[in-house]
Short mmCIF file of C-alpha atoms in Angstrom, two decimals:
data_model
loop_
_atom_site.label_atom_id
_atom_site.label_comp_id
_atom_site.label_asym_id
_atom_site.label_seq_id
_atom_site.Cartn_x
_atom_site.Cartn_y
_atom_site.Cartn_z
CA MET A 81 -14.57 97.46 155.63
CA ILE A 82 -13.13 98.04 159.12
CA VAL A 83 -15.63 97.95 161.97
CA GLU A 84 -15.57 98.72 165.67
CA PRO A 85 -14.94 95.85 168.11
CA ALA A 86 -18.47 96.26 169.49
CA VAL A 87 -19.94 95.54 166.05
CA PHE A 88 -17.68 92.50 165.70
CA VAL A 89 -18.83 91.19 169.09
CA VAL A 90 -22.51 91.56 168.15
CA VAL A 91 -22.02 89.77 164.82
CA PHE A 92 -19.98 86.99 166.42
CA ALA A 93 -22.52 86.52 169.22
CA GLY A 94 -25.30 86.21 166.65
CA LEU A 95 -23.34 83.61 164.69
CA LEU A 96 -22.52 81.72 167.89
CA PHE A 97 -26.20 81.64 168.83
CA ALA A 98 -27.18 80.43 165.35
CA PHE A 99 -24.56 77.69 165.35
CA SER A 100 -25.55 76.55 168.84
CA LEU A 101 -29.15 76.02 167.68
CA LEU A 102 -27.94 73.52 165.08
CA SER A 103 -24.93 72.09 166.94
CA ARG A 104 -26.43 68.70 167.83
CA ARG A 105 -28.00 68.34 164.40
CA ILE A 106 -24.69 68.77 162.58
CA SER A 107 -22.53 66.88 165.07
CA GLY A 108 -20.80 63.98 163.36
CA THR A 109 -20.79 65.74 159.99
CA VAL A 110 -17.77 67.35 158.36
CA LEU A 111 -18.99 70.79 159.43
CA THR A 112 -17.04 71.52 162.59
CA ALA A 113 -17.45 74.73 164.57
CA GLN A 114 -14.00 75.86 163.41
CA ILE A 115 -14.85 75.28 159.74
CA PHE A 116 -18.11 77.19 160.18
CA PHE A 117 -16.55 80.27 161.77
CA VAL A 118 -13.55 80.38 159.45
CA ALA A 119 -15.79 80.01 156.39
CA ILE A 120 -18.22 82.68 157.59
CA GLY A 121 -15.27 84.95 158.35
CA ILE A 122 -13.99 84.56 154.78
CA LEU A 123 -17.50 85.15 153.40
CA LEU A 124 -18.15 88.32 155.41
CA GLY A 125 -14.60 89.66 155.10
CA PRO A 126 -12.76 91.60 152.38
CA ALA A 127 -12.41 88.52 150.17
CA GLY A 128 -16.17 87.95 150.25
CA ILE A 129 -18.99 90.47 150.50
CA ASP A 130 -16.86 92.86 152.59
CA LEU A 131 -19.38 93.48 155.36
CA LEU A 132 -16.96 93.00 158.22
CA GLY A 133 -13.27 93.54 158.77
CA ILE A 134 -10.87 93.90 161.65
CA PRO A 135 -7.11 94.48 161.38
CA ALA A 136 -4.73 91.81 162.64
CA THR A 137 -2.73 94.55 164.39
CA SER A 138 -5.73 95.68 166.47
CA SER A 139 -5.06 95.65 170.22
CA PHE A 140 -8.54 94.16 170.67
CA VAL A 141 -7.66 91.19 168.45
CA LEU A 142 -4.38 90.55 170.23
CA LEU A 143 -5.92 90.77 173.70
CA LEU A 144 -8.79 88.43 172.81
CA ALA A 145 -6.39 85.91 171.24
CA GLU A 146 -3.99 86.05 174.18
CA VAL A 147 -6.74 85.47 176.75
CA ALA A 148 -8.04 82.53 174.70
CA LEU A 149 -4.58 80.93 174.60
CA VAL A 150 -3.88 81.61 178.28
CA ILE A 151 -7.06 79.87 179.45
CA THR A 152 -6.49 77.02 176.99
CA LEU A 153 -2.88 76.50 178.12
CA PHE A 154 -3.90 76.45 181.78
CA THR A 155 -6.90 74.15 181.43
CA ASP A 156 -5.18 71.74 179.02
CA ALA A 157 -2.28 71.36 181.44
CA ALA A 158 -4.54 71.12 184.50
CA ARG A 159 -6.84 68.41 183.16
CA ILE A 160 -4.05 66.01 182.16
CA ASP A 161 -2.77 63.81 184.96
CA ILE A 162 0.29 62.09 183.51
CA ARG A 163 0.44 59.71 186.48
CA SER A 164 -2.96 58.24 185.55
CA LEU A 165 -1.61 57.10 182.20
CA GLY A 166 0.49 54.39 183.83
CA GLU A 167 2.41 52.45 181.20
CA ASN A 168 0.57 54.40 178.47
CA ARG A 169 2.59 57.53 179.22
CA GLN A 170 5.24 56.17 176.86
CA LEU A 171 3.46 57.28 173.68
CA PRO A 172 2.74 60.92 174.60
CA GLY A 173 6.19 61.10 176.17
CA ARG A 174 7.79 60.10 172.88
CA LEU A 175 5.65 62.55 170.91
CA LEU A 176 6.53 65.43 173.25
CA LEU A 177 10.20 64.76 174.02
CA PHE A 178 11.27 63.63 170.55
CA GLY A 179 8.47 64.38 168.11
CA LEU A 180 8.06 68.07 169.03
CA PRO A 181 11.74 69.12 168.67
CA LEU A 182 12.04 67.07 165.47
CA THR A 183 8.92 68.72 164.08
CA ILE A 184 10.31 72.17 164.80
CA GLY A 185 13.64 71.20 163.23
CA ALA A 186 11.99 69.80 160.12
CA GLY A 187 9.81 72.90 159.82
CA VAL A 188 12.87 75.16 160.04
CA ALA A 189 14.86 73.13 157.50
CA LEU A 190 12.14 73.00 154.85
CA ALA A 191 11.23 76.67 155.33
CA ALA A 192 14.88 77.66 154.82
CA LEU A 193 15.08 75.39 151.75
CA LEU A 194 11.89 76.62 150.05
CA PHE A 195 12.08 80.30 150.99
CA THR A 196 15.65 81.39 150.37
CA ASP A 197 14.81 85.04 151.03
CA LEU A 198 14.12 84.22 154.70
CA THR A 199 16.87 84.25 157.29
CA LEU A 200 17.45 81.15 159.41
CA ALA A 201 15.85 82.85 162.40
CA GLU A 202 12.76 83.70 160.36
CA ALA A 203 12.56 80.09 159.19
CA GLY A 204 12.87 79.09 162.83
CA LEU A 205 9.93 81.30 163.68
CA ILE A 206 7.82 79.40 161.14
CA GLY A 207 8.90 76.05 162.57
CA ALA A 208 8.04 77.07 166.13
CA ILE A 209 4.72 78.72 165.29
CA LEU A 210 3.46 75.70 163.34
CA ALA A 211 4.69 73.00 165.74
CA PRO A 212 1.83 73.04 168.32
CA THR A 213 -1.26 70.96 167.61
CA ASP A 214 -4.79 72.04 168.53
CA ALA A 215 -6.78 69.90 170.96
CA GLY A 216 -10.00 71.65 169.95
CA LEU A 217 -9.61 70.66 166.31
CA GLY A 218 -8.86 67.08 167.39
CA GLN A 219 -11.96 66.57 169.54
CA ALA A 220 -13.56 64.21 167.02
CA ILE A 221 -10.59 61.88 167.48
CA VAL A 222 -9.92 62.01 171.22
CA ASN A 223 -13.63 61.76 172.10
CA ASN A 224 -14.38 58.80 169.82
CA PRO A 225 -14.44 55.34 171.48
CA GLY A 226 -13.76 53.78 168.07
CA VAL A 227 -10.16 54.92 168.46
CA PRO A 228 -8.20 52.76 170.95
CA VAL A 229 -7.79 54.47 174.31
CA ARG A 230 -4.00 54.29 174.10
CA VAL A 231 -3.88 56.09 170.75
CA ARG A 232 -6.63 58.49 171.75
CA GLN A 233 -4.89 59.52 174.95
CA ALA A 234 -1.54 59.90 173.19
CA LEU A 235 -3.07 62.56 170.94
CA ASN A 236 -5.00 64.04 173.86
CA VAL A 237 -1.92 64.51 176.05
CA GLU A 238 0.29 65.62 173.17
CA SER A 239 -2.10 68.34 171.99
CA GLY A 240 -2.68 69.46 175.56
CA LEU A 241 1.01 69.93 176.35
CA ASN A 242 2.95 70.57 173.15
CA ASP A 243 1.81 74.18 172.77
CA GLY A 244 3.45 74.92 176.13
CA GLY A 245 6.57 73.11 174.95
CA ALA A 246 6.77 75.08 171.71
CA ILE A 247 6.47 78.54 173.29
CA PRO A 248 10.11 78.75 174.56
CA PHE A 249 11.33 77.92 171.04
CA PHE A 250 9.06 80.63 169.68
CA PHE A 251 10.48 83.28 172.01
CA LEU A 252 14.02 82.18 171.18
CA PHE A 253 13.51 82.48 167.42
CA LEU A 254 11.60 85.74 167.87
CA ALA A 255 14.58 87.19 169.75
CA LEU A 256 16.99 86.00 167.04
CA THR A 257 14.76 87.54 164.37
CA GLU A 258 14.63 90.87 166.18
CA ALA A 259 18.41 90.78 166.67
CA GLU A 260 18.91 90.26 162.93
CA ALA A 261 16.69 93.28 162.32
CA GLU A 262 18.87 95.21 164.80
CA VAL A 263 15.94 95.90 167.10
CA ALA A 264 18.31 95.33 170.02
CA PRO A 265 21.63 93.54 170.70
CA LEU A 266 21.38 89.75 170.63
CA SER A 267 22.82 89.38 174.13
CA LEU A 268 20.13 91.66 175.55
CA LEU A 269 17.33 89.88 173.68
CA LEU A 270 18.51 86.43 174.76
CA SER A 271 18.77 87.54 178.37
CA LEU A 272 15.20 88.83 178.12
CA VAL A 273 14.06 85.48 176.74
CA VAL A 274 15.73 83.63 179.62
CA GLU A 275 14.16 86.09 182.04
CA GLN A 276 10.73 85.68 180.47
CA ILE A 277 10.93 81.89 180.61
CA GLY A 278 12.42 81.76 184.11
CA LEU A 279 10.03 84.24 185.68
CA GLY A 280 7.12 82.62 183.86
CA VAL A 281 8.04 79.24 185.36
CA ILE A 282 8.49 80.69 188.86
CA VAL A 283 5.20 82.59 188.80
CA GLY A 284 3.35 79.61 187.33
CA LEU A 285 4.71 77.25 189.99
CA ALA A 286 3.96 79.64 192.84
CA ILE A 287 0.42 80.48 191.79
CA GLY A 288 -0.41 76.97 190.61
CA PHE A 289 0.77 75.21 193.77
CA ALA A 290 -0.69 77.84 196.09
CA GLY A 291 -4.01 77.95 194.24
CA GLY A 292 -4.23 74.17 193.94
CA TRP A 293 -3.40 73.63 197.61
CA LEU A 294 -5.93 76.24 198.74
CA GLY A 295 -8.58 74.73 196.47
CA ARG A 296 -7.98 71.23 197.84
CA TRP A 297 -7.96 72.57 201.42
CA SER A 298 -11.25 74.42 200.90
CA LEU A 299 -12.83 71.45 199.15
CA SER A 300 -11.84 69.05 201.95
CA ARG A 301 -13.69 71.26 204.43
CA GLY A 302 -16.72 71.69 202.25
CA TRP A 303 -16.23 75.43 201.98
CA ILE A 304 -16.22 75.67 198.20
CA SER A 305 -19.45 74.93 196.40
CA GLY A 306 -21.36 74.98 193.17
CA ILE A 307 -20.11 77.07 190.33
CA TYR A 308 -17.11 78.29 192.36
CA TRP A 309 -15.50 74.89 191.79
CA ARG A 310 -15.26 75.99 188.18
CA ILE A 311 -14.50 79.68 188.59
CA ASP A 312 -11.31 79.08 190.60
CA ILE A 313 -9.53 77.50 187.61
CA LEU A 314 -10.42 80.43 185.36
CA ALA A 315 -9.26 82.89 188.04
CA LEU A 316 -5.92 81.12 188.53
CA ALA A 317 -5.22 81.15 184.78
CA ILE A 318 -5.80 84.91 184.55
CA ILE A 319 -3.82 85.62 187.74
CA ALA A 320 -0.82 83.60 186.54
CA TRP A 321 -0.84 85.38 183.18
CA LEU A 322 -1.13 88.92 184.53
CA VAL A 323 1.30 88.50 187.43
CA ALA A 324 3.96 86.99 185.17
CA ASP A 325 3.48 89.78 182.65
CA ALA A 326 3.74 92.41 185.41
CA VAL A 327 7.11 91.12 186.64
CA GLY A 328 8.58 90.67 183.15
CA GLY A 329 7.88 86.97 182.68
CA SER A 330 5.97 85.14 179.97
CA GLY A 331 2.29 84.97 180.82
CA PHE A 332 1.85 82.00 178.48
CA ILE A 333 4.54 79.95 180.20
CA ALA A 334 3.16 80.97 183.59
CA ALA A 335 -0.33 79.81 182.55
CA PHE A 336 0.99 76.48 181.25
CA ILE A 337 3.21 75.76 184.26
CA GLY A 338 0.46 77.04 186.55
CA GLY A 339 -1.95 74.48 185.12
CA LEU A 340 0.53 71.66 185.70
CA ALA A 341 1.25 72.88 189.25
CA THR A 342 -2.45 73.22 190.08
CA ALA A 343 -3.08 69.65 188.94
CA ALA A 344 -0.14 68.42 191.04
CA ALA A 345 -1.24 70.31 194.16
CA PHE A 346 -4.89 69.35 193.72
CA LYS A 347 -3.75 65.74 193.16
CA ARG A 348 -6.40 65.31 190.47
CA VAL A 349 -8.31 68.20 188.95
CA ARG A 350 -11.78 66.91 188.27
CA GLU A 351 -13.62 67.33 185.01
CA GLU A 352 -16.11 69.70 186.65
CA GLU A 353 -13.23 71.92 187.78
CA VAL A 354 -12.11 72.78 184.26
CA SER A 355 -15.48 72.69 182.51
CA PHE A 356 -16.38 76.33 183.21
CA ALA A 357 -12.98 77.68 182.16
CA GLU A 358 -12.99 75.46 179.06
CA ALA A 359 -16.42 76.75 178.07
CA GLU A 360 -15.12 80.31 178.29
CA ALA A 361 -12.01 79.34 176.34
CA ASP A 362 -14.09 77.62 173.65
CA ILE A 363 -16.10 80.78 173.03
CA LEU A 364 -12.94 82.86 172.77
CA ASN A 365 -11.32 80.23 170.54
CA LEU A 366 -14.21 80.40 168.08
CA ALA A 367 -13.98 84.19 168.10
CA VAL A 368 -10.29 83.84 167.19
CA PHE A 369 -11.15 81.47 164.33
CA PHE A 370 -13.78 83.94 163.11
CA ILE A 371 -11.18 86.73 163.12
CA PHE A 372 -8.76 84.35 161.42
CA GLY A 373 -11.29 83.83 158.62
CA LEU A 374 -11.70 87.60 158.19
CA ILE A 375 -7.93 88.06 157.96
CA ALA A 376 -7.15 84.96 155.90
CA GLY A 377 -9.71 85.78 153.23
CA GLY A 378 -7.98 89.04 152.40
CA LEU A 379 -4.63 87.28 151.88
CA ILE A 380 -5.77 84.34 149.76
CA GLY A 381 -4.91 86.15 146.53
CA SER A 382 -1.28 86.55 147.66
CA ILE A 383 -0.68 82.83 148.21
CA ASP A 384 1.67 81.24 145.65
CA TRP A 385 2.60 77.63 144.94
CA THR A 386 5.60 77.57 147.29
CA VAL A 387 3.42 78.65 150.21
CA ILE A 388 0.85 75.97 149.34
CA LEU A 389 3.61 73.37 149.02
CA TYR A 390 4.98 74.24 152.44
CA ALA A 391 1.49 74.07 153.98
CA VAL A 392 1.02 70.58 152.52
CA LEU A 393 4.45 69.50 153.73
CA SER A 394 3.76 70.95 157.18
CA LEU A 395 0.63 68.82 157.57
CA THR A 396 2.30 65.71 156.19
CA VAL A 397 6.08 65.26 156.03
CA ILE A 398 7.02 67.82 158.69
CA ARG A 399 4.54 66.26 161.11
CA MET A 400 4.48 62.59 160.08
CA VAL A 401 8.19 61.83 159.77
CA PRO A 402 9.08 63.14 163.26
CA VAL A 403 6.11 61.23 164.71
CA ALA A 404 7.26 58.04 162.99
CA ILE A 405 10.83 58.52 164.24
CA SER A 406 9.68 59.23 167.80
CA LEU A 407 7.59 56.03 167.82
CA ILE A 408 10.40 53.73 166.75
CA GLY A 409 10.49 50.96 169.34
CA ALA A 410 6.90 51.51 170.48
CA HIS A 411 5.86 48.48 168.37
CA LEU A 412 2.80 50.17 166.92
CA GLY A 413 1.51 49.09 163.54
CA ARG A 414 2.13 51.20 160.45
CA ASP A 415 -1.54 52.23 160.31
CA SER A 416 -1.42 53.53 163.89
CA VAL A 417 1.74 55.53 163.21
CA LEU A 418 0.12 57.00 160.10
CA PHE A 419 -3.05 57.84 162.04
CA LEU A 420 -1.09 59.55 164.84
CA GLY A 421 1.00 61.41 162.29
CA TRP A 422 -1.91 62.75 160.29
CA PHE A 423 -3.92 64.06 163.22
CA GLY A 424 -1.72 66.94 164.22
CA PRO A 425 -4.08 69.85 163.43
CA ARG A 426 -2.78 73.41 163.62
CA GLY A 427 -5.04 76.02 165.13
CA LEU A 428 -5.31 78.41 168.06
CA ALA A 429 -1.71 78.41 169.29
CA SER A 430 -0.33 79.00 165.79
CA ILE A 431 -2.75 81.88 165.18
CA VAL A 432 -1.94 83.57 168.49
CA LEU A 433 1.82 83.15 168.14
CA LEU A 434 1.64 84.68 164.66
CA LEU A 435 -0.31 87.67 166.02
CA ILE A 436 2.34 88.15 168.71
CA ALA A 437 5.13 87.94 166.12
CA VAL A 438 3.39 90.53 163.95
CA ASP A 439 2.89 92.79 166.97
CA GLU A 440 6.49 92.56 168.19
CA ALA A 441 8.44 92.14 164.94
CA GLY A 442 6.00 93.18 162.22
CA GLY A 443 8.60 95.32 160.48
CA ILE A 444 11.04 92.53 159.63
CA ALA A 445 11.53 91.77 155.94
CA GLY A 446 10.17 88.23 156.06
CA MET A 447 7.02 88.84 158.10
CA GLN A 448 4.72 88.90 155.06
CA THR A 449 6.01 85.50 153.96
CA ILE A 450 5.81 84.11 157.50
CA SER A 451 2.21 85.32 157.80
CA LEU A 452 1.19 83.78 154.49
CA ILE A 453 2.76 80.42 155.38
CA VAL A 454 1.15 80.21 158.81
CA ILE A 455 -2.26 81.39 157.61
CA THR A 456 -2.26 78.98 154.67
CA THR A 457 -1.21 76.04 156.84
CA VAL A 458 -3.82 76.71 159.53
CA LEU A 459 -6.50 77.29 156.90
CA ALA A 460 -5.64 73.99 155.21
CA SER A 461 -5.59 72.20 158.56
CA VAL A 462 -8.99 73.48 159.69
CA PHE A 463 -10.66 72.09 156.58
CA ALA A 464 -8.49 69.01 155.94
CA HIS A 465 -8.56 67.66 159.49
CA GLY A 466 -12.21 68.56 160.00
CA ILE A 467 -13.34 66.84 156.81
CA THR A 468 -11.17 63.72 157.21
CA ALA A 469 -11.75 63.06 160.91
CA ASN A 470 -14.77 60.73 160.71
CA PRO A 471 -13.71 58.91 157.50
CA ALA A 472 -10.23 58.37 158.98
CA ILE A 473 -11.73 56.97 162.21
CA ARG A 474 -13.81 54.49 160.20
CA TRP A 475 -10.77 53.50 158.13
CA TYR A 476 -8.65 53.05 161.24
CA ALA A 477 -11.33 50.97 162.96
CA ARG A 478 -11.40 48.58 159.99
CA ARG A 479 -7.62 48.24 160.09
CA LEU A 480 -7.68 47.63 163.84
CA ALA A 481 -10.19 44.83 163.44
CA ALA A 482 -7.52 42.79 161.69
CA LEU A 483 -4.98 43.19 164.51
CA HIS A 484 -4.15 40.49 167.06
CA PRO A 485 -5.95 40.96 170.41
CA ASP A 486 -2.57 41.41 172.09
CA ALA A 487 -1.45 44.18 169.72
CA PRO A 488 0.04 47.23 171.52
CA GLU A 489 -2.77 49.43 170.16
CA ARG A 490 -5.33 47.37 172.07
CA LYS A 491 -3.65 47.90 175.40
CA GLY A 492 -6.11 49.38 177.88
CA GLY A 493 -5.76 52.46 180.01
CA GLU A 494 -7.62 54.99 182.10
CA GLU A 495 -9.76 57.56 180.33
CA LEU A 496 -8.53 61.09 180.92
CA PRO A 497 -10.72 64.18 180.60
CA THR A 498 -10.52 65.75 177.16
CA ARG A 499 -11.41 69.17 175.83
CA GLY A 500 -15.18 69.36 176.23
CA GLY A 501 -15.29 66.48 178.71
CA MET A 502 -15.33 62.71 178.36
CA SER A 503 -17.59 60.16 179.92
CA THR A 504 -16.29 56.80 181.03
CA THR A 505 -17.74 55.19 177.94
CA GLY A 506 -15.59 57.37 175.75
CA ARG A 507 -18.44 59.54 174.49
CA ALA A 508 -18.42 63.27 174.90
CA SER A 509 -20.34 64.05 178.05
CA ASP A 510 -22.97 66.72 177.65
CA GLY A 511 -24.90 66.05 180.80
CA TYR A 512 -27.59 63.76 179.37
CA ARG A 513 -27.62 60.49 177.46
CA GLY A 514 -30.82 60.68 175.48
CA ARG A 515 -31.31 61.90 171.96
CA ASN A 516 -32.78 65.19 173.10
CA PRO A 517 -31.89 67.39 176.08
CA PRO A 518 -34.34 67.55 178.98
CA LEU A 519 -36.76 70.46 178.94
#
């Protein structure tokens, strides 16, 4: 059953309200918000009772997903101050500079090996789409004080920045795929990719530095107040995206670079600055996961064993081996390397990049296979990482207890803001410390 976007919004808003009423009660259980909305989407969609449906090719779906990713890219980049990590910047640096390219390469190689009907460019598209990790799905880890701050912040910084790092690879492989399908000459497509990346970087730097400087200038004079501390970040993210798109650049790259530039110009973007924009992004993210559930449910019957095998490999070998290689010389214990390798959940960025690929190159021969692989991997990640988060934290804490006090994992460091906010004690900050909120 296909419904109008207005009906979808009403249903989603009702589900969001219902989940919010129980959110504190179910916190700490295996039922994450992402699991809830994906599961409800499958239940209400064509694979379930068929009460709700919305096509993946809908302009409404693509716009909603793009806005969600734009705000997430900007706020994730803006809230992470690499300078504050001090010596602890080594771990996220290794994961981003070495682990990310190796993950993409491993994803491409195994996709080409398992799916011989795909071209190398199509396999590359799979590798790039599934390389980014989702900070939202990893909140249970990065907000838990039971995980050492050094390990926690490595995952926090990696998930906040690697989606921006994977996007240029995605555009490159998308151009190669379109060239193979003779959509346009390769030289033209590659020049467009370079133009998109270059203009996206220029627009992001210009808007980020200008916006950050103006924000700091206004704040120093006491001109900006209240909720407008929060609105300015949301406004800058949207401006960077739309301006870059208007001049032919990548709005995603502009949003990511804009977030980094804003943080640099503002010197340190405070937690309150990004909280409003993150709240908006979280709502949109859950809407995307709900849509994902509606779409994924209808494709479950088409999934075969090779797709399932690749999904399992993507969450294990394709992620864990590059992480292990990138951490050679970091002197972390085997348990820490395994923990860092496992918690690379796939989510929002992978969903949005797939929607873009379908919109721009939906007619290529391998798109059905690409869609099945990405959907299966994200679906497996939502449930596997959500269910294993708390048990894995308890297991890791027991293993850490046996380590020497001078072990590299125990090295201290400054707490950085995480998605949803972090108090100095390492607990998620919700504005009150008691069991119940003030009335």
